[in-house]
């Protein structure tokens, strides 16, 4: 039976687009969740946005959807035929991942000890560094778990256990974004490569379970008991409060038509680990480009980030290129295990993290956590394989000479 991606970048982008870019507008115009924490501040900012700026926001945002899908279809013109998805054959590297899992468990123990004061801290003891380490570890677990899931071999129980424990610990620290990514990654796998693909009922049940966990963690962070209203509020608060950066940007700044993306380009300096070199002094922030906005909860809406970097017209081409590259990655994933894992990981971040984090985080995810670091680890495994091959070849040659 021929199989293709049932849930891919097209669907996941559309979900994030509606959730993050239109939910705040709807909440602002309807005055929803009145009386809940933070909503008075949100409504205060929303009412200060000039009407012409709000109209510009709607028009620019509406242009992004066709831009993304035009980019997707342009690549489709270059490669009009999709290839059926197949599980990849087992290899020395895929078996070697099981040993990597043991090392990751050791790292998990170290990170757990470092984060001990943040575990079950209900956000009252917040250590951004510790949670960042745990989040990165979950991403690496996700990569190698998916690497084995896409292979004709038994998946390491150590890898599965490590992934689950890391996700639970991260949830206990108040972090749900990377755990939701894990849910999405597994959902894409179960609707594409899995030998027994999920049916619509299973997909809906899994999605509802993920939303319930996400809303429960949100109420846990607020220190209140869970009910339907609070659960819905904790979910909607994510895009609404992320939109603080956009609302305050619209109040205080003119919308540029086109801009030089200094913040985008210098964000690649964040790929270099701070333990080696600290290049933060050379990174240009959005504020450093001369724009003023507020993000009291730390999240940067993709709207303000992209507009500041590229401008209203430039943002159209940015979304166009994004759609083109996503379809390009999907094409690569159809016959290469590494790129299949990479594509699914990118899909995992598309509906949430893409819309709420700055480029210095997004690019580090895309090029270091998803690409460079796993490639280095797999490269070490291939080097070991090559060394073993040389050793066995020389041993065979010596035996042949003796005989």
XYZ file of C-alpha atoms in Angstrom:
403
model
C 0.000 0.000 0.000
C 1.370 3.401 -1.006
C 1.612 5.856 1.875
C 2.302 9.569 2.170
C 2.300 12.176 4.918
C -1.251 12.592 6.172
C -0.322 15.385 8.624
C 2.489 17.534 7.254
C 3.753 21.127 7.217
C 0.723 22.452 5.331
C -1.732 21.444 8.064
C 0.559 22.263 10.992
C 1.412 25.732 9.648
C -2.272 26.517 9.147
C -3.070 25.528 12.740
C -0.331 27.753 14.168
C -1.281 30.584 11.809
C -4.882 30.653 13.066
C -4.022 29.925 16.702
C -1.329 32.566 17.162
C -2.283 35.299 14.703
C -6.093 35.385 14.847
C -6.968 34.125 18.330
C -5.586 37.309 19.980
C -7.575 39.496 17.569
C -10.781 37.575 18.333
C -10.163 37.710 22.092
C -9.413 41.433 21.855
C -12.535 42.318 19.865
C -14.897 40.102 21.927
C -13.347 40.892 25.329
C -13.259 37.162 26.095
C -11.906 35.759 29.390
C -12.724 38.986 31.195
C -11.545 38.846 34.799
C -8.822 36.257 34.200
C -5.243 37.065 35.130
C -3.457 39.264 32.593
C -6.528 39.918 30.427
C -7.012 43.468 31.699
C -3.455 44.298 30.610
C -4.046 42.665 27.223
C -7.278 44.585 26.647
C -5.570 47.804 27.719
C -2.924 47.379 25.035
C -5.433 46.159 22.440
C -7.578 49.284 22.814
C -4.543 51.532 22.269
C -3.781 50.085 18.822
C -4.712 52.650 16.118
C -7.417 51.366 13.778
C -5.259 51.862 10.690
C -2.496 49.794 12.294
C -4.966 47.037 13.191
C -6.218 47.003 9.591
C -2.620 46.814 8.350
C -2.051 43.887 10.723
C -5.013 42.006 9.254
C -3.997 42.668 5.636
C -0.355 41.693 6.155
C -1.348 38.577 8.097
C -3.831 37.528 5.410
C -1.045 37.813 2.814
C 1.119 35.312 4.669
C -1.128 32.310 4.093
C -1.097 32.455 0.261
C 2.624 33.326 0.413
C 3.415 30.130 2.345
C 1.334 27.911 0.065
C 2.643 29.597 -3.093
C 6.142 28.679 -1.940
C 4.973 25.129 -1.324
C 3.411 24.818 -4.765
C 6.391 26.393 -6.523
C 8.561 23.551 -5.272
C 5.823 21.127 -6.264
C 6.209 22.400 -9.835
C 9.917 21.510 -9.632
C 9.207 18.055 -8.138
C 5.609 17.200 -9.091
C 5.709 13.557 -8.000
C 5.718 12.317 -4.419
C 7.486 9.104 -3.483
C 5.849 6.575 -1.214
C 7.154 6.521 2.355
C 9.013 3.415 3.529
C 10.659 2.320 6.754
C 14.447 2.414 6.296
C 16.703 -0.657 6.664
C 18.623 -1.180 9.903
C 22.315 -0.247 9.957
C 25.306 -0.113 12.264
C 24.385 3.495 13.057
C 20.756 2.764 13.900
C 21.822 -0.046 16.263
C 24.502 2.217 17.734
C 21.810 4.689 18.745
C 20.864 2.251 21.528
C 24.263 2.907 23.130
C 23.794 6.636 22.671
C 20.574 6.231 24.681
C 22.584 5.039 27.678
C 24.771 8.144 27.500
C 21.666 10.325 27.244
C 20.299 8.685 30.406
C 23.524 9.649 32.180
C 23.080 13.238 30.955
C 19.468 13.107 32.164
C 20.624 12.154 35.670
C 23.085 15.056 35.696
C 20.472 17.539 34.440
C 17.942 16.235 36.972
C 20.394 16.907 39.774
C 21.124 20.392 38.416
C 17.390 21.103 38.125
C 16.401 19.564 41.467
C 15.202 22.891 42.914
C 12.963 23.528 39.893
C 11.248 20.134 39.843
C 7.618 20.412 40.976
C 8.405 24.032 41.782
C 5.052 25.239 40.437
C 6.934 28.126 38.775
C 7.908 29.619 42.093
C 11.488 28.402 41.722
C 12.251 29.144 38.078
C 15.652 28.339 36.617
C 15.680 29.198 32.906
C 19.105 27.615 32.389
C 18.092 24.316 33.958
C 14.853 24.145 32.001
C 16.693 25.047 28.810
C 19.090 22.136 29.317
C 16.203 19.746 29.918
C 14.389 21.046 26.827
C 17.460 20.518 24.642
C 17.876 17.009 26.044
C 14.266 16.176 25.144
C 14.913 17.367 21.580
C 17.922 15.012 21.321
C 15.888 12.137 22.760
C 13.186 12.902 20.178
C 15.699 12.833 17.333
C 17.157 9.422 18.166
C 13.833 7.875 19.166
C 12.435 8.909 15.800
C 15.620 7.673 14.099
C 14.918 4.165 15.390
C 11.154 4.361 14.846
C 11.823 4.952 11.140
C 14.054 1.864 10.997
C 13.281 -1.841 10.592
C 14.500 -2.807 14.043
C 13.361 -3.009 17.632
C 13.310 0.380 19.323
C 15.494 0.711 22.424
C 13.441 0.640 25.633
C 16.132 2.809 27.212
C 15.458 5.447 24.573
C 11.687 5.273 25.087
C 12.029 5.421 28.882
C 14.469 8.339 28.745
C 12.177 10.317 26.448
C 9.142 9.797 28.683
C 10.994 10.644 31.907
C 12.542 13.775 30.396
C 9.107 14.922 29.185
C 7.540 14.340 32.606
C 10.335 16.189 34.398
C 10.038 19.085 31.949
C 6.289 19.262 32.580
C 6.948 19.339 36.322
C 9.183 22.379 35.724
C 6.314 24.164 33.993
C 7.594 23.596 30.453
C 5.004 22.324 28.004
C 6.169 23.655 24.619
C 8.819 20.997 23.969
C 6.578 18.251 25.341
C 3.844 19.291 22.916
C 6.493 19.079 20.179
C 7.074 15.464 21.206
C 3.338 14.786 20.866
C 3.291 16.327 17.370
C 6.372 14.395 16.269
C 4.783 11.124 17.360
C 1.512 12.124 15.680
C 3.274 12.752 12.350
C 5.052 9.386 12.659
C 1.847 7.474 13.465
C 0.070 9.015 10.474
C 2.897 8.482 7.990
C 5.641 5.892 8.570
C 4.070 3.665 11.249
C 3.264 0.108 10.049
C -0.243 0.521 11.503
C -1.236 4.083 10.796
C -3.749 5.822 13.030
C -7.326 6.307 11.964
C -9.212 9.602 12.414
C -10.658 8.518 15.789
C -7.164 7.801 17.149
C -5.815 11.097 15.779
C -8.611 13.107 17.413
C -8.243 11.252 20.732
C -4.491 11.813 20.760
C -4.869 15.515 19.913
C -7.451 15.980 22.683
C -5.154 14.224 25.170
C -2.292 16.558 24.217
C -4.520 19.619 24.629
C -5.771 18.365 28.004
C -2.218 17.853 29.268
C -1.197 21.273 27.964
C -4.154 22.990 29.635
C -3.632 21.079 32.891
C 0.015 22.174 33.032
C -1.152 25.734 32.396
C -3.502 25.677 35.385
C -0.808 23.983 37.457
C 1.528 26.887 36.689
C -1.202 29.300 37.821
C -1.507 27.403 41.117
C -5.247 26.792 40.692
C -7.475 23.741 40.424
C -8.327 22.542 36.929
C -11.751 23.124 35.400
C -13.020 23.639 31.854
C -12.912 27.456 31.911
C -9.440 27.634 33.426
C -8.211 24.921 31.065
C -9.512 26.808 28.016
C -8.045 30.048 29.352
C -4.616 28.450 29.892
C -4.602 27.345 26.248
C -5.829 30.653 24.836
C -3.474 32.612 27.091
C -0.552 31.187 25.126
C -1.271 33.018 21.823
C -2.905 36.002 23.567
C 0.060 36.784 25.812
C 2.519 35.999 23.028
C 0.732 38.762 21.104
C 1.864 41.369 23.674
C 4.918 41.958 21.499
C 2.720 42.595 18.453
C 0.169 44.843 20.174
C 2.833 47.021 21.797
C 4.795 47.099 18.526
C 1.733 48.368 16.646
C 1.161 51.047 19.286
C 4.703 52.433 19.341
C 6.140 51.909 15.831
C 5.511 52.504 12.170
C 5.343 49.346 10.071
C 8.371 49.220 7.725
C 7.809 48.235 4.106
C 11.137 46.436 3.816
C 14.070 46.080 6.204
C 17.564 44.635 6.425
C 17.253 41.585 8.754
C 20.185 42.296 11.074
C 18.498 40.465 13.943
C 17.888 37.406 11.743
C 21.459 37.193 10.442
C 23.184 37.749 13.787
C 20.901 35.177 15.449
C 23.110 32.506 13.855
C 25.844 33.501 16.297
C 23.728 31.752 18.921
C 24.620 28.436 17.277
C 27.998 28.601 19.008
C 27.611 27.239 22.565
C 28.110 29.925 25.207
C 30.428 27.579 27.098
C 32.950 27.970 24.244
C 32.532 31.606 23.225
C 30.050 34.254 24.259
C 28.987 36.166 21.170
C 25.884 37.783 22.645
C 27.523 41.193 22.413
C 27.502 40.863 18.619
C 23.874 39.765 18.323
C 21.525 42.516 17.178
C 18.226 42.461 19.043
C 14.930 43.642 17.597
C 15.128 46.581 19.981
C 18.662 47.194 18.738
C 17.196 47.745 15.269
C 15.355 50.774 16.656
C 11.953 49.288 17.471
C 10.084 49.394 20.751
C 7.780 46.685 22.115
C 7.116 44.733 25.283
C 7.120 40.982 25.908
C 6.536 40.676 29.670
C 6.276 36.875 29.535
C 9.296 36.406 27.265
C 7.567 35.199 24.090
C 8.058 37.074 20.797
C 5.195 36.835 18.340
C 6.332 35.800 14.882
C 4.438 38.805 13.485
C 6.500 41.466 15.227
C 9.729 39.474 14.754
C 9.266 38.993 11.009
C 7.989 42.529 10.368
C 10.924 44.086 12.248
C 13.396 41.983 10.283
C 11.879 42.011 6.813
C 9.112 44.620 6.689
C 5.562 44.198 5.389
C 6.589 43.358 1.810
C 9.670 41.425 2.842
C 7.566 39.301 5.217
C 5.568 38.017 2.226
C 8.755 36.700 0.615
C 9.974 35.283 3.930
C 6.784 33.197 4.218
C 7.067 32.258 0.546
C 10.604 30.927 1.077
C 9.513 29.144 4.254
C 6.792 27.267 2.359
C 9.237 26.421 -0.431
C 11.858 25.081 2.015
C 9.311 23.014 3.944
C 8.243 21.209 0.778
C 11.894 20.789 -0.175
C 12.565 19.137 3.202
C 9.564 16.880 2.765
C 10.955 15.777 -0.592
C 14.352 15.004 0.987
C 12.628 13.007 3.729
C 11.052 10.582 1.280
C 14.233 8.577 0.670
C 16.695 9.569 3.405
C 16.355 8.589 7.068
C 18.303 11.548 8.492
C 16.261 14.087 6.531
C 13.031 12.258 7.384
C 13.819 12.702 11.086
C 14.827 16.322 10.517
C 11.663 17.135 8.568
C 9.392 15.611 11.222
C 11.229 17.530 13.974
C 10.723 20.776 12.046
C 7.041 19.886 11.670
C 6.947 19.420 15.446
C 8.005 23.020 16.067
C 5.952 24.558 13.253
C 2.505 25.017 14.880
C 3.786 26.460 18.172
C 7.445 27.404 18.570
C 7.751 28.932 15.103
C 5.012 31.428 15.986
C 6.196 32.406 19.456
C 10.013 32.425 19.668
C 12.604 34.808 18.276
C 15.041 33.870 15.527
C 17.890 33.324 17.997
C 15.909 30.366 19.426
C 14.343 29.167 16.160
C 17.635 29.073 14.262
C 19.421 27.329 17.125
C 16.725 24.667 17.052
C 16.802 24.272 13.274
C 20.544 24.266 12.741
C 22.119 23.098 16.005
C 19.688 20.965 18.025
C 18.007 19.350 15.005
C 20.954 19.229 12.609
C 24.540 19.855 13.737
C 24.531 18.098 17.124
C 22.767 14.899 15.933
C 24.960 14.869 12.795
C 28.097 15.007 14.972
C 26.845 12.117 17.147
C 25.924 10.025 14.102
C 29.272 10.951 12.538
C 31.074 9.541 15.585
C 29.102 6.289 15.199
C 30.058 6.087 11.518
C 33.696 6.741 12.440
C 33.547 3.847 14.931
C 32.025 1.674 12.221
C 34.814 2.603 9.808
C 37.452 1.880 12.463
C 35.895 -1.502 13.153
C 35.893 -2.256 9.416
C 39.603 -1.384 9.122
C 40.449 -3.529 12.164
C 38.544 -6.531 10.818
C 40.080 -6.104 7.340
C 43.640 -6.031 8.708
C 42.966 -8.969 10.986
C 41.651 -10.964 8.006
C 44.679 -9.989 5.904
C 47.108 -11.157 8.612
C 45.298 -14.487 8.943
C 45.446 -14.941 5.178
C 49.243 -14.330 5.158
C 49.789 -16.839 7.960
C 47.746 -19.475 6.168
